[in-house]
Every structure is written in structure tokens, then in C-alpha cells.
CSV table of C-alpha atoms in Angstrom, one decimal:
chain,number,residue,atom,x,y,z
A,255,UNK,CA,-86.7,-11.0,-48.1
A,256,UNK,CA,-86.3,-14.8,-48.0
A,257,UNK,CA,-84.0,-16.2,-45.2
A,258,UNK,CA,-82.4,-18.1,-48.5
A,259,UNK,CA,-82.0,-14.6,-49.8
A,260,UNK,CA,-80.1,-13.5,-46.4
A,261,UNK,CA,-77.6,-16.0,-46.1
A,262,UNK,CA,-76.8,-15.4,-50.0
A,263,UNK,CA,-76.8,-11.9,-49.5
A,264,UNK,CA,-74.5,-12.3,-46.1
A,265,UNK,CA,-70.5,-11.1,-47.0
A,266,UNK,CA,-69.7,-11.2,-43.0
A,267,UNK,CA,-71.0,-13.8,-41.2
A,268,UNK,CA,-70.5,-14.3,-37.0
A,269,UNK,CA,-70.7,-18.2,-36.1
A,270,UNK,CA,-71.2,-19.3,-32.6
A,271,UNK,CA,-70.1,-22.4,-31.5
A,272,UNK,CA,-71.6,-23.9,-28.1
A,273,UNK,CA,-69.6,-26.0,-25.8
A,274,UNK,CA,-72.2,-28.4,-26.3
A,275,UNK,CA,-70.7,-29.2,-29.7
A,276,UNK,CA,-67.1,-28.6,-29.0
A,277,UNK,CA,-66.6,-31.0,-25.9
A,278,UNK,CA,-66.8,-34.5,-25.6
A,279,UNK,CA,-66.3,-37.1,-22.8
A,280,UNK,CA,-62.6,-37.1,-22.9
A,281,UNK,CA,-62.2,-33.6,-23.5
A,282,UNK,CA,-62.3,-31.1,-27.0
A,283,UNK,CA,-64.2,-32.6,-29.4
A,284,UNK,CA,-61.6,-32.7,-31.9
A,285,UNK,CA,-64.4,-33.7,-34.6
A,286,UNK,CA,-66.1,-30.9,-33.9
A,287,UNK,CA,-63.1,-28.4,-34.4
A,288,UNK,CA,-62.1,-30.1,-37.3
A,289,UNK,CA,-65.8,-29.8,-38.9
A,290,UNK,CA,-66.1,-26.5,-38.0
A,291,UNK,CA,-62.9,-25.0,-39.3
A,292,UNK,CA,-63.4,-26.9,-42.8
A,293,UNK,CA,-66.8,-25.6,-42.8
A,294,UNK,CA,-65.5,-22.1,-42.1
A,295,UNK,CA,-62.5,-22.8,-44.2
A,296,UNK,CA,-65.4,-23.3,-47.6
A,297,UNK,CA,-67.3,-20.4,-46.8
A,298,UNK,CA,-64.6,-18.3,-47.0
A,299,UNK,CA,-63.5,-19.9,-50.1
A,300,UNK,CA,-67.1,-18.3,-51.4
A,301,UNK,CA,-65.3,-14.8,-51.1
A,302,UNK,CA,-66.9,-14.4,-47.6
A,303,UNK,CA,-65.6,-13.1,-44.1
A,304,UNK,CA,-66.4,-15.6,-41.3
A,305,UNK,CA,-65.4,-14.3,-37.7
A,306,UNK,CA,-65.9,-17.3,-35.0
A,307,UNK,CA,-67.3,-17.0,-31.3
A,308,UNK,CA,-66.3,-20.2,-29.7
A,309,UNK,CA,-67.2,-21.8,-26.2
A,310,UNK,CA,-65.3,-25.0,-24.9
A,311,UNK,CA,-62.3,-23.7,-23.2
A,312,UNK,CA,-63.6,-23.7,-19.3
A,313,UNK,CA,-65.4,-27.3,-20.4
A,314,UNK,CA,-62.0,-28.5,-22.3
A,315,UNK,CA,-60.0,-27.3,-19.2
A,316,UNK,CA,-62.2,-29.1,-16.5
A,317,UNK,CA,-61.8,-32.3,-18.6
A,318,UNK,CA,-58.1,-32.3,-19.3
A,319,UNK,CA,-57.7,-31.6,-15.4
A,320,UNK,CA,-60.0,-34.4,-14.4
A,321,UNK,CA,-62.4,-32.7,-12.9
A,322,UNK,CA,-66.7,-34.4,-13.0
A,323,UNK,CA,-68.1,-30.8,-13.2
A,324,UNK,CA,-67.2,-27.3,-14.1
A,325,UNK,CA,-66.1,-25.5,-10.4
A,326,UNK,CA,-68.8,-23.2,-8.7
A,327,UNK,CA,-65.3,-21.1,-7.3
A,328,UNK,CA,-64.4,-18.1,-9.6
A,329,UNK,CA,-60.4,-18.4,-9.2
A,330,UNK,CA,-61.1,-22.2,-10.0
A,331,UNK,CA,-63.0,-21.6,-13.0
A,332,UNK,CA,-60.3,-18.8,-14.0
A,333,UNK,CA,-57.7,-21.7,-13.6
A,334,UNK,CA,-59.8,-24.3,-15.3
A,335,UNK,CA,-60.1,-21.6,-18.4
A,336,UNK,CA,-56.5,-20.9,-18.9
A,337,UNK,CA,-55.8,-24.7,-19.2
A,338,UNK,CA,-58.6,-25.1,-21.6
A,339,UNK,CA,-57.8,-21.9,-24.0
A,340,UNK,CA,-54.5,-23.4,-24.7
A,341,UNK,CA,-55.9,-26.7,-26.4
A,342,UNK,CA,-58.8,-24.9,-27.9
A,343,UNK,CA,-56.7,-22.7,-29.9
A,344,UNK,CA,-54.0,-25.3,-31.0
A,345,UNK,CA,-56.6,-27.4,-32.2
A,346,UNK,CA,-58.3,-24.9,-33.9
A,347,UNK,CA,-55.1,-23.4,-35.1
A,348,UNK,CA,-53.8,-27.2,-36.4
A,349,UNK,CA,-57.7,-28.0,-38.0
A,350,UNK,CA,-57.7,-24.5,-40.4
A,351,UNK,CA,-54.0,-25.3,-41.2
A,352,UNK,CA,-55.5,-27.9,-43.4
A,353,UNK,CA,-57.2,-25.6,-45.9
A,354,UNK,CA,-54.1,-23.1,-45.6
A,355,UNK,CA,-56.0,-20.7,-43.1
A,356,UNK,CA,-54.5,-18.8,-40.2
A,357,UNK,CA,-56.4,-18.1,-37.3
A,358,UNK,CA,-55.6,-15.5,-34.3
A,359,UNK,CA,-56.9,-15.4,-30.9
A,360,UNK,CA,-58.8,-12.8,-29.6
A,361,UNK,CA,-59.9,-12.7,-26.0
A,362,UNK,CA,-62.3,-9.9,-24.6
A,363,UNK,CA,-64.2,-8.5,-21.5
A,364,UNK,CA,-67.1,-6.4,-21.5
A,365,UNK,CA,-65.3,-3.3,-20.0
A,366,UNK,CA,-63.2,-3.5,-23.1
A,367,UNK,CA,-66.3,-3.0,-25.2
A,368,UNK,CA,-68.4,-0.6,-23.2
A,369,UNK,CA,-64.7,2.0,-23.4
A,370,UNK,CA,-65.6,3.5,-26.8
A,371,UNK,CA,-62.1,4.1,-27.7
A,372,UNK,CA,-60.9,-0.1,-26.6
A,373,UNK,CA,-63.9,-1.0,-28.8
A,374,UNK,CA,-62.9,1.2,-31.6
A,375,UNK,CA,-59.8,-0.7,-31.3
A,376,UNK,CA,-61.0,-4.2,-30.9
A,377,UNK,CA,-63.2,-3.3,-33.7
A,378,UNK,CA,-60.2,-2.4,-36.2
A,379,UNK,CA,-57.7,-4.8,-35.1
A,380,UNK,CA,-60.2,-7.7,-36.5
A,381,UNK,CA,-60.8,-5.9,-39.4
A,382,UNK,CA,-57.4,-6.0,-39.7
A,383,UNK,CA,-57.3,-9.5,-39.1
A,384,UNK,CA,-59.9,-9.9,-41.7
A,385,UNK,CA,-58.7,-8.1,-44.1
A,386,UNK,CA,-55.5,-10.3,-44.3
A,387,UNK,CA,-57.7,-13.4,-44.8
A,388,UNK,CA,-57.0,-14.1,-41.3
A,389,UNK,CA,-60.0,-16.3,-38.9
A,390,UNK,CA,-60.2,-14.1,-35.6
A,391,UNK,CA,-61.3,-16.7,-32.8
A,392,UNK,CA,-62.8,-15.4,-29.9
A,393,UNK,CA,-63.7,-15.8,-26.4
A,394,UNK,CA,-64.7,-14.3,-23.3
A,395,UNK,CA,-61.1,-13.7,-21.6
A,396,UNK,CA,-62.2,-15.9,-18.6
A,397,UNK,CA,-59.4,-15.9,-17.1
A,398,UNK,CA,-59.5,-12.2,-15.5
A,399,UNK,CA,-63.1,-11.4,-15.9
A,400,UNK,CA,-64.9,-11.0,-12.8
A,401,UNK,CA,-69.1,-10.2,-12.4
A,402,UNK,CA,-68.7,-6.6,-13.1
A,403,UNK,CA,-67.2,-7.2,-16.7
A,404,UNK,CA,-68.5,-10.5,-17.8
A,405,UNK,CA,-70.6,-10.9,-21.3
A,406,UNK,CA,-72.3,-13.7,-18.9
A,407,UNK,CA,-72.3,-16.1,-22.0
A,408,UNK,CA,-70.6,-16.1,-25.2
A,409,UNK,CA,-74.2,-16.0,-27.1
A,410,UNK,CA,-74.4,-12.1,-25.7
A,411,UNK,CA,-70.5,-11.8,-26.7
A,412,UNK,CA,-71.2,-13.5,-30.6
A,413,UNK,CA,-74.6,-10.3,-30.7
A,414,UNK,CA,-72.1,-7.7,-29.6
A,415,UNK,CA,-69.2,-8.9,-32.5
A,416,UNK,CA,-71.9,-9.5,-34.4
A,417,UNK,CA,-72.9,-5.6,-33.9
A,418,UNK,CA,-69.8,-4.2,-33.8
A,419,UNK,CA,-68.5,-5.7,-37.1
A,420,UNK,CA,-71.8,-4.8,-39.2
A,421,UNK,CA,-72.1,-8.1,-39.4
A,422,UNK,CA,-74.6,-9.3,-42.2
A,423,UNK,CA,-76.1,-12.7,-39.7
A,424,UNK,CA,-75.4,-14.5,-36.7
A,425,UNK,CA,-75.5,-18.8,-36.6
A,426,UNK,CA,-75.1,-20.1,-33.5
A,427,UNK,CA,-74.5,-23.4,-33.3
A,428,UNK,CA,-75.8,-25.5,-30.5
A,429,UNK,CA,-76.5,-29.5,-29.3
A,430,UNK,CA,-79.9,-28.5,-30.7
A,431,UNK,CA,-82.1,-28.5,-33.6
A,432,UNK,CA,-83.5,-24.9,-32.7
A,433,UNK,CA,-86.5,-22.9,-30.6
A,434,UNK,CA,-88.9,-25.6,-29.8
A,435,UNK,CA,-92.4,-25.3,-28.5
A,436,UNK,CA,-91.4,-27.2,-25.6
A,437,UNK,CA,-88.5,-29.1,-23.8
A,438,UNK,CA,-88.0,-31.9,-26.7
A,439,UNK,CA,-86.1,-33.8,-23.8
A,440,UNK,CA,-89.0,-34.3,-22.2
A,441,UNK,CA,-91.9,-33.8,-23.8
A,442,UNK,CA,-92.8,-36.2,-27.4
A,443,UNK,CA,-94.6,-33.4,-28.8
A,444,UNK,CA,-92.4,-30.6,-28.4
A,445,UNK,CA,-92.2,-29.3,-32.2
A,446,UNK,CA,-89.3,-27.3,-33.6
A,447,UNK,CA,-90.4,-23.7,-34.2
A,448,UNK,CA,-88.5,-22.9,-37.8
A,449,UNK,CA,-89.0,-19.1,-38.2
A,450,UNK,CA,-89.7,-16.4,-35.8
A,451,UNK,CA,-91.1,-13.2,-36.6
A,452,UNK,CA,-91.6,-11.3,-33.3
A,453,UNK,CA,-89.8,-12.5,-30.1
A,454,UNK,CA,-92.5,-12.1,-27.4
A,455,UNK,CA,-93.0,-12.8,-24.2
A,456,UNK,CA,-94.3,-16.5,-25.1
A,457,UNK,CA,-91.1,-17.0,-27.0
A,458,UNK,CA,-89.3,-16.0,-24.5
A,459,UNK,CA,-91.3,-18.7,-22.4
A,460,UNK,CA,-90.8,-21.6,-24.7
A,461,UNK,CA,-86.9,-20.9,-24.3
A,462,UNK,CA,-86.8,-22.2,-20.4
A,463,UNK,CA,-83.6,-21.8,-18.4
A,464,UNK,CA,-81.7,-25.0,-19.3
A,465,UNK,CA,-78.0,-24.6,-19.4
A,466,UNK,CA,-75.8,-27.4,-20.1
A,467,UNK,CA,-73.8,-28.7,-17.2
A,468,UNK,CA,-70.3,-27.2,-19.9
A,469,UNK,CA,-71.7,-24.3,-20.9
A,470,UNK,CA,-72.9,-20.7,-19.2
A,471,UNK,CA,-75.7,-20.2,-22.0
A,472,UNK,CA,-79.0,-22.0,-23.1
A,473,UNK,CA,-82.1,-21.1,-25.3
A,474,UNK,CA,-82.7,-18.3,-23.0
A,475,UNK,CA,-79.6,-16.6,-23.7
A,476,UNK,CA,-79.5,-17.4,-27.3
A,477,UNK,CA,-83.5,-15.6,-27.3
A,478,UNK,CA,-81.8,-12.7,-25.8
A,479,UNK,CA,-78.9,-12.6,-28.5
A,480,UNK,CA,-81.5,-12.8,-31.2
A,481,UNK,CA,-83.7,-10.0,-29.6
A,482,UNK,CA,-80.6,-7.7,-29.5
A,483,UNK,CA,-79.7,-8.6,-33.0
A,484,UNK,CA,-83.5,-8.5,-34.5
A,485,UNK,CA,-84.2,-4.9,-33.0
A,486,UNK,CA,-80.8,-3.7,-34.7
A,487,UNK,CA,-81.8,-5.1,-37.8
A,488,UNK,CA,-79.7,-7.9,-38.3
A,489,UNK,CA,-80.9,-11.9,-38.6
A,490,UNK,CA,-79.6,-14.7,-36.8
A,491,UNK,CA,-80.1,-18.7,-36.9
A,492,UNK,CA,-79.7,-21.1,-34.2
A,493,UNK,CA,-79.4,-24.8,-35.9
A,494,UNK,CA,-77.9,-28.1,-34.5
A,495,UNK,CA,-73.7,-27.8,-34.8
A,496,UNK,CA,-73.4,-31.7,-34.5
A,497,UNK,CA,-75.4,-31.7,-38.0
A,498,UNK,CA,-72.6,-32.8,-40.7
A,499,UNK,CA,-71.9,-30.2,-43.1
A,500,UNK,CA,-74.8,-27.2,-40.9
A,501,UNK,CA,-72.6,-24.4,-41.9
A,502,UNK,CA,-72.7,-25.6,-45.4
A,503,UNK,CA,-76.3,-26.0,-45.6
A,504,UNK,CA,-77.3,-22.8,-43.8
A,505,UNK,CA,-75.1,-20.8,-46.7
A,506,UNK,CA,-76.7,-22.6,-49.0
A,507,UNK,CA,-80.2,-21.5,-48.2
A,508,UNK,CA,-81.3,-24.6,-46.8
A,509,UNK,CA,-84.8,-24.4,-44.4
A,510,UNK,CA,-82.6,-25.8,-41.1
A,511,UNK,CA,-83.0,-24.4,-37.6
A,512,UNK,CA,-84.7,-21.3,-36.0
A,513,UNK,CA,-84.2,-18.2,-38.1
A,514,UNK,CA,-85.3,-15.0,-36.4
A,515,UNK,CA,-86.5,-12.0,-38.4
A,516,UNK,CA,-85.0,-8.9,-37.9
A,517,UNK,CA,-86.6,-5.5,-38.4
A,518,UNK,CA,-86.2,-3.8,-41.5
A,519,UNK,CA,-84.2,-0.9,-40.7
A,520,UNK,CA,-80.7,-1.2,-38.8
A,521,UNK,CA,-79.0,0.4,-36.4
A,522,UNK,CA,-76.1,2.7,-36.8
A,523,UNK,CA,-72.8,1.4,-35.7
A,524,UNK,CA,-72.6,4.2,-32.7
A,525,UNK,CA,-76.3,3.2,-31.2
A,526,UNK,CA,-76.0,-0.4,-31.4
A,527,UNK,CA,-72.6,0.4,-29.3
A,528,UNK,CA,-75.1,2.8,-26.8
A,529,UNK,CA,-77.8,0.5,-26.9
A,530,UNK,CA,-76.0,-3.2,-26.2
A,531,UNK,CA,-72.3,-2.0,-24.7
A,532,UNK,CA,-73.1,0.0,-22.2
A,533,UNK,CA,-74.7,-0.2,-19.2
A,534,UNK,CA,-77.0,2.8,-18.0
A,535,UNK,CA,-76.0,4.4,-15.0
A,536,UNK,CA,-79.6,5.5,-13.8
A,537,UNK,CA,-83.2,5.9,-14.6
A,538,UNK,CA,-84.9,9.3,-15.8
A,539,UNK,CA,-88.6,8.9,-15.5
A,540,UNK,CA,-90.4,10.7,-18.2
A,541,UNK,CA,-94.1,11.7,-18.7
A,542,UNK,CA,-96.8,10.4,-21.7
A,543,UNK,CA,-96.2,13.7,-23.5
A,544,UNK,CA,-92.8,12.8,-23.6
A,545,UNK,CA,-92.5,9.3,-24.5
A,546,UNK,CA,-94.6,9.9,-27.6
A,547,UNK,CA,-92.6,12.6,-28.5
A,548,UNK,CA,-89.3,10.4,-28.5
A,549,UNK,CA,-90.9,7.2,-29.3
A,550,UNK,CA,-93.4,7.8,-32.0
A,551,UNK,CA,-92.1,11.5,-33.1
A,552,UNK,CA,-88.7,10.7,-33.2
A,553,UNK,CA,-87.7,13.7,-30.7
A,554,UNK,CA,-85.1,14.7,-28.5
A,555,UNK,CA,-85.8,14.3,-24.6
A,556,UNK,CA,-86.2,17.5,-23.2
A,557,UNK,CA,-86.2,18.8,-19.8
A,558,UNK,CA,-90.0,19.6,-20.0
A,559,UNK,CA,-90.4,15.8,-20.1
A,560,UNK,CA,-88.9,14.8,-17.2
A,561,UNK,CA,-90.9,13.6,-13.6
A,562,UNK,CA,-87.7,12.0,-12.0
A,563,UNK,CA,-84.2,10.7,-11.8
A,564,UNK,CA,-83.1,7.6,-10.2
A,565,UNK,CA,-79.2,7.3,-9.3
A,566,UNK,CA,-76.3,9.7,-9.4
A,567,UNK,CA,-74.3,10.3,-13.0
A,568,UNK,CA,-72.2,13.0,-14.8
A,569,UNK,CA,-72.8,14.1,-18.1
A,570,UNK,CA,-72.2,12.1,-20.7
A,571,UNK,CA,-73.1,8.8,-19.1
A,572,UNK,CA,-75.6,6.4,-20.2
A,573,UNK,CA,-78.7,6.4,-18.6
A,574,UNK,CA,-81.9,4.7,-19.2
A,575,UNK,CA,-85.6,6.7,-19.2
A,576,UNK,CA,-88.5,4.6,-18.4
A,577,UNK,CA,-92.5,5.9,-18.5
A,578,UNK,CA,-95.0,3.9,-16.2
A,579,UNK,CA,-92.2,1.3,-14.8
A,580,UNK,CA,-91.6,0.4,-18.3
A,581,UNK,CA,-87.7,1.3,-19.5
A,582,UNK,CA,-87.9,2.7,-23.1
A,583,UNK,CA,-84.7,2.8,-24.3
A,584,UNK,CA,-81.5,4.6,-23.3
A,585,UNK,CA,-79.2,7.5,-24.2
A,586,UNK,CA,-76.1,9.8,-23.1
A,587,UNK,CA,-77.1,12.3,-21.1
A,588,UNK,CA,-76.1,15.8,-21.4
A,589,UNK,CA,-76.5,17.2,-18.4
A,590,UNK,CA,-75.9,15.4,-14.4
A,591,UNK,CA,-78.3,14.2,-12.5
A,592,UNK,CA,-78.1,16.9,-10.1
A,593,UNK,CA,-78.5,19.0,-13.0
A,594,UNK,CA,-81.9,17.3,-14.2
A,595,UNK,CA,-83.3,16.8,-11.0
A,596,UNK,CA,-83.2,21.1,-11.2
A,597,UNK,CA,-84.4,21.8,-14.6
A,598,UNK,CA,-86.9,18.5,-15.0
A,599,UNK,CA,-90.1,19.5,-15.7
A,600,UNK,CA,-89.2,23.5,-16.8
A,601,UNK,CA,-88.9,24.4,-20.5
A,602,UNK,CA,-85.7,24.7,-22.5
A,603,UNK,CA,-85.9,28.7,-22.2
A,604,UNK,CA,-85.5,28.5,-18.2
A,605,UNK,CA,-82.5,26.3,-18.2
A,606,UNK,CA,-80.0,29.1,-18.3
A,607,UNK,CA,-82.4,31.0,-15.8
A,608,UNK,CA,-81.8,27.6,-13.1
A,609,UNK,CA,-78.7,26.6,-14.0
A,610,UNK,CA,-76.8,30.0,-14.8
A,611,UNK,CA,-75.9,28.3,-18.1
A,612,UNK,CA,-77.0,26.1,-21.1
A,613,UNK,CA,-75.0,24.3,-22.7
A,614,UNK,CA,-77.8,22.3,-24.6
A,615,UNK,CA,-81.3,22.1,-24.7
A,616,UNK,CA,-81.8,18.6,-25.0
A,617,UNK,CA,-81.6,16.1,-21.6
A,618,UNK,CA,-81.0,13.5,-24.2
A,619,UNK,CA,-80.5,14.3,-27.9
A,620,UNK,CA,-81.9,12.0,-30.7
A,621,UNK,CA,-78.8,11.3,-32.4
A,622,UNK,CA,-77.5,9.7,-28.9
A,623,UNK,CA,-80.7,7.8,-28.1
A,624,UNK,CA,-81.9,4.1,-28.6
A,625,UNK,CA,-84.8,2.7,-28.0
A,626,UNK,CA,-85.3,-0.7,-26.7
A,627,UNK,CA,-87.0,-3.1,-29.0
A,628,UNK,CA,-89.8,-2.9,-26.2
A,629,UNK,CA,-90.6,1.0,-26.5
A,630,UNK,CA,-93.5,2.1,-29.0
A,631,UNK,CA,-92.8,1.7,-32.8
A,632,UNK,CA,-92.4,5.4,-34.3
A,633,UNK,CA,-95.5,6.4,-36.6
């Protein structure tokens, strides 16, 4: 498949704007908004459901309050949030009004979505939302996040929605054209890469670590959204949101941006959710036999497997296995660690005869196993 062919097959599309293209000197880049909403506005016109990931409201807050920089101080940059939300979504609220849209706010954390049951909730209330013609708008919720449940950019947050809502593509709109081959700031003959078919490790280089003095992302975090996204299955674009009429263009199959080629084969709602929600609570290290078995025969991780566990857990938490230093993927465990650390290495037929019960005979079953998009291809 064409990328033409997978904009004009997308019915759900996730757009990411950057705060790159929604603030200007003296604050929101009311241009910007009012671009993006019409653009959004036409494309659900096309019978289409658009669900929008937008930046700017730390950057809008620190200009409205005066400030020459975003603060380094969390409870500042809370602050500095809250005041910037509030214009973000009246503008955007006053731009779709034009084209006789309404828009609702949605503000997450990442605890929300790693709780199976909050994201099952998140998850239907914007397909409620959607299904009422409604444009859900979201954002990190800034202003109570703290480290342990931050998306750390909104990029990450726009692959998770994206993910969650079976999404058809992502576009995430940026101050830049797309993946160059260098810094085009300072180098002349830095070229624009225009499709990728394999992020790798010199992809991953050419991204650098350039945020924007606004923003929380760069190239690096938008390499690491399109990884996520790619080993699920599902495309994603990054093109240049100060571009008049990008969206528009994009739908319309024109050759603009980076496009990143996903794999053929997606992921099931409920992996995606174990593979890029939740974050493992320990390592089992597991032998040759056994990463073979689960990553090129498509096997269960059994006990037999098993060499060594890393950090405490119960059962039912997710946990990541790994085979010579290299992490493979990750699953929910059915058994403690406690528990594995006495049956690891034994066969399935001796776990009653440790334990004094069984309640499976898989450490981690298939059906609740990912692989990262790292691990061995299955044959």
C-alpha cells in the first residue's frame, strides 16, 4: 500500500500539533488555531473522525504571564499550564465555532491510561464524543502530573490515543518539514528524508535531541512515537504545521513530510494497551531455547525458560523478559516473583510439586505477551 492509499483509506485520523506551530511571540498563535481547526473542520466534512493532540498551553501560559522562558520549577510550570489551557481551549473552541463544530477538552495523565478500567473509560467517553460529531482536544493534564505519571511529551501521548482509538494514522505537526539527514539549521546539505521504512539505530541518530525552548518534544520523541506506532501496525507522518493548507494536502495524498511505514499486521487493542501503557515492574531473564520459542514460535513463556528474575511483583503485573541484556518484549505475569524465582528453570509438571499448586502452566501466556519491535521477527 501507497501512503496516498493510507491517508484515503484513514476514517480516524490523530493530529498532533506542536507548540512550535501554536505559539507565537506575543503568545497563541491565533493563526495557527484558526488554520488548524478549519483544516480539521474540512476533513471531517469528508465523513472522517479527526481527534486532536495539542501542545501550547505551558508555552501560551509563560507568554501571557510575561515570563522570557518556560520555568525549570515543577509547581511553576503547573501554574504556567493552568493559565495557558484556559486560552488554548477558548480559542480553539471560538476557531471550530466557525464551521459549526463543537470541541470538548480532554485532559489526561499516564496513570489514567496504564488503569485498564480509567482507560477503558477514557477510551469510550471520546468515542462518545466522536460519535456526536464532537472534536475531543487533548492534552497532557499538566497541571497535576508529576514524573511518575507524565507522558513526558505530548508526541508519546498523540501514539497512545492514537493506539487506544484504533486509529487509522497519526500527523504530527511540527515547525519542520520532516526527518532530515541532518540538523537543516546548521548544516546546507542536510536533506529531508520523505519515507521511512525501518526505524533503526541510524534513524534514530539523524533525529538528535533538539527540543524547542516551548516545547518538551523534538525529532527524537516524534522517532519514538512513530516506532510505537509502526511496530503496532499503524502509519504516521510528521510534516511542517506552518505549511498553509498541510492537513489538506496530507488527506489528499500529497508526497509532503516524513511518512513512516508500519508493519503489516496490527496489534490488538488489549497488547498495544500492555505493550505502550504500562510500565513493567521487573525483568525475567530467559534462555536461547526460550526466546525462540516466544519470539519465532509464537509460544507461551514457560517456567523451563526462565534463568532469572529482577525486582519484586505480584501476579498479574507487567513485567518485561529480556535474553542476553537485550529486553524482548513484555507480558502479565501469572505467577510472583517469588513464585518464579522457585519454579524457573523446572518443567510445567513440577510446578504443583514446588509450589503445592498450579494454577497455570505458563509464566507468561501468549495471548498477554508483546514483543517489542526490537525482539526477533516470528518465522
Amino acid at each position: 500500500m501507497d501512503r496516498a492509499s493510507y491517508f484515503s483509506n484513514s476514517r480516524r485520523i490523530v493530529v498532533k500539533v506542536g507548540s512550535s506551530v501554536l505559539t507565537g511571540n506575543d503568545g497563541l498563535n491565533l493563526k495557527a488555531v484558526r488554520s488548524i481547526s478549519r483544516q480539521v473542520s474540512r476533513i471531517i466534512d469528508q465523513n472522517r473522525e479527526v481527534l486532536l493532540v495539542s501542545s501550547g498551553a505551558q508555552a501560551a501560559g509563560t507568554r501571557k504571564i510575561g515570563l522570557s522562558r518556560r520555568p525549570d520549577e515543577l509547581p511553576k510550570r503547573q501554574a504556567v499550564a493552568a493559565v495557558g489551557q484556559a486560552g488554548l481551549i477558548m480559542e480553539y473552541e471560538k476557531a471550530f465555532a466557525r464551521d459549526h463544530k463543537k470541541v470538548a477538552q480532554i485532559l489526561l495523565t499516564n496513570d489514567g491510561l496504564s488503569h485498564r478500567k480509567r482507560y477503558l473509560n477514557a477510551r469510550n467517553t471520546l468515542y462518545t464524543l466522536l460519535s456526536w460529531g464532537v472534536v475531543p482536544i487533548i492534552n497532557e493534564n499538566d497541571t497535576v502530573s508529576v514524573m511518575e505519571i507524565q507522558f513526558g511529551d505530548n508526541d508519546n501521548l498523540a501514539a497512545l490515543i492514537t493506539l487506544m482509538m484504533d486509529a487509522h494514522i497519526l500527523i504530527a505537526l511540527s515547525d519542520i518539514d520532516g526527518l532530515y539527514t541532518k540538523n537543516p539549521a546548521a548544516h546546507a546539505d542536510a536533506a529531508l528524508i520523505p519515507v521511512v521504512t525501518q526505524i533503526t539505530k541510524e534513524v534514530e541518530a539523524m533525529a538528535g535531541n533538539l527540543p524547542g525552548s516551548l516545547g518538551t518534544g523534538g525529532m527524537v520523541s516524534k522517532i519514538e512515537a512513530a516506532k510505537k506506532l509502526a511496530s503496532a501496525g499503524i502509519p504516521m507522518v510528521i510534516a511542517n504545521g506552518n505549511r498553509p493548507d498541510i492537513l489538506l494536502d496530507l488527506m489528499s495524498g500529497k508526497a509532503l513530510g516524513t511518512f513512516f511505514i508500519p508493519k503489516k499486521s496490527r496489534l490488538s487493542g488489549r497488547k498495544s494497551w500492555i505493550a505502550f501503557n504500562l510500565k513493567p515492574k521487573g525483568v525475567i531473564r530467559i534462555d536461547s531455547g526460550a526466546e525462540k520459542a516466544v519470539c519465532k514460535g509464537g509460544k507461551s513463556l514457560l517456567p523451563s525458560g526462565v534463568i532469572g528474575v529482577e525486582g519484586e511483583f505480584q501476579v498479574g503485573a507487567p513485567v518485561a523478559f529480556s535474553s542476553n541484556n537485550r529486553i524482548l518484549g513484555t507480558g502479565l505475569v501469572n505467577y510472583s516473583a517469588a513464585d518464579i524465582r522457585k519454579i524457573m528453570g523446572l518443567k510445567t509438571s513440577r510446578i504443583k510439586e514446588r509450589l503445592g499448586y498450579k494454577p497455570y502452566d505458563e509464566v507468561i501466556h501468549r495471548d498477554n505477551l508483546v514483543l517489542t519491535a526490537d525482539a526477533p521477527a516470528e518465522d
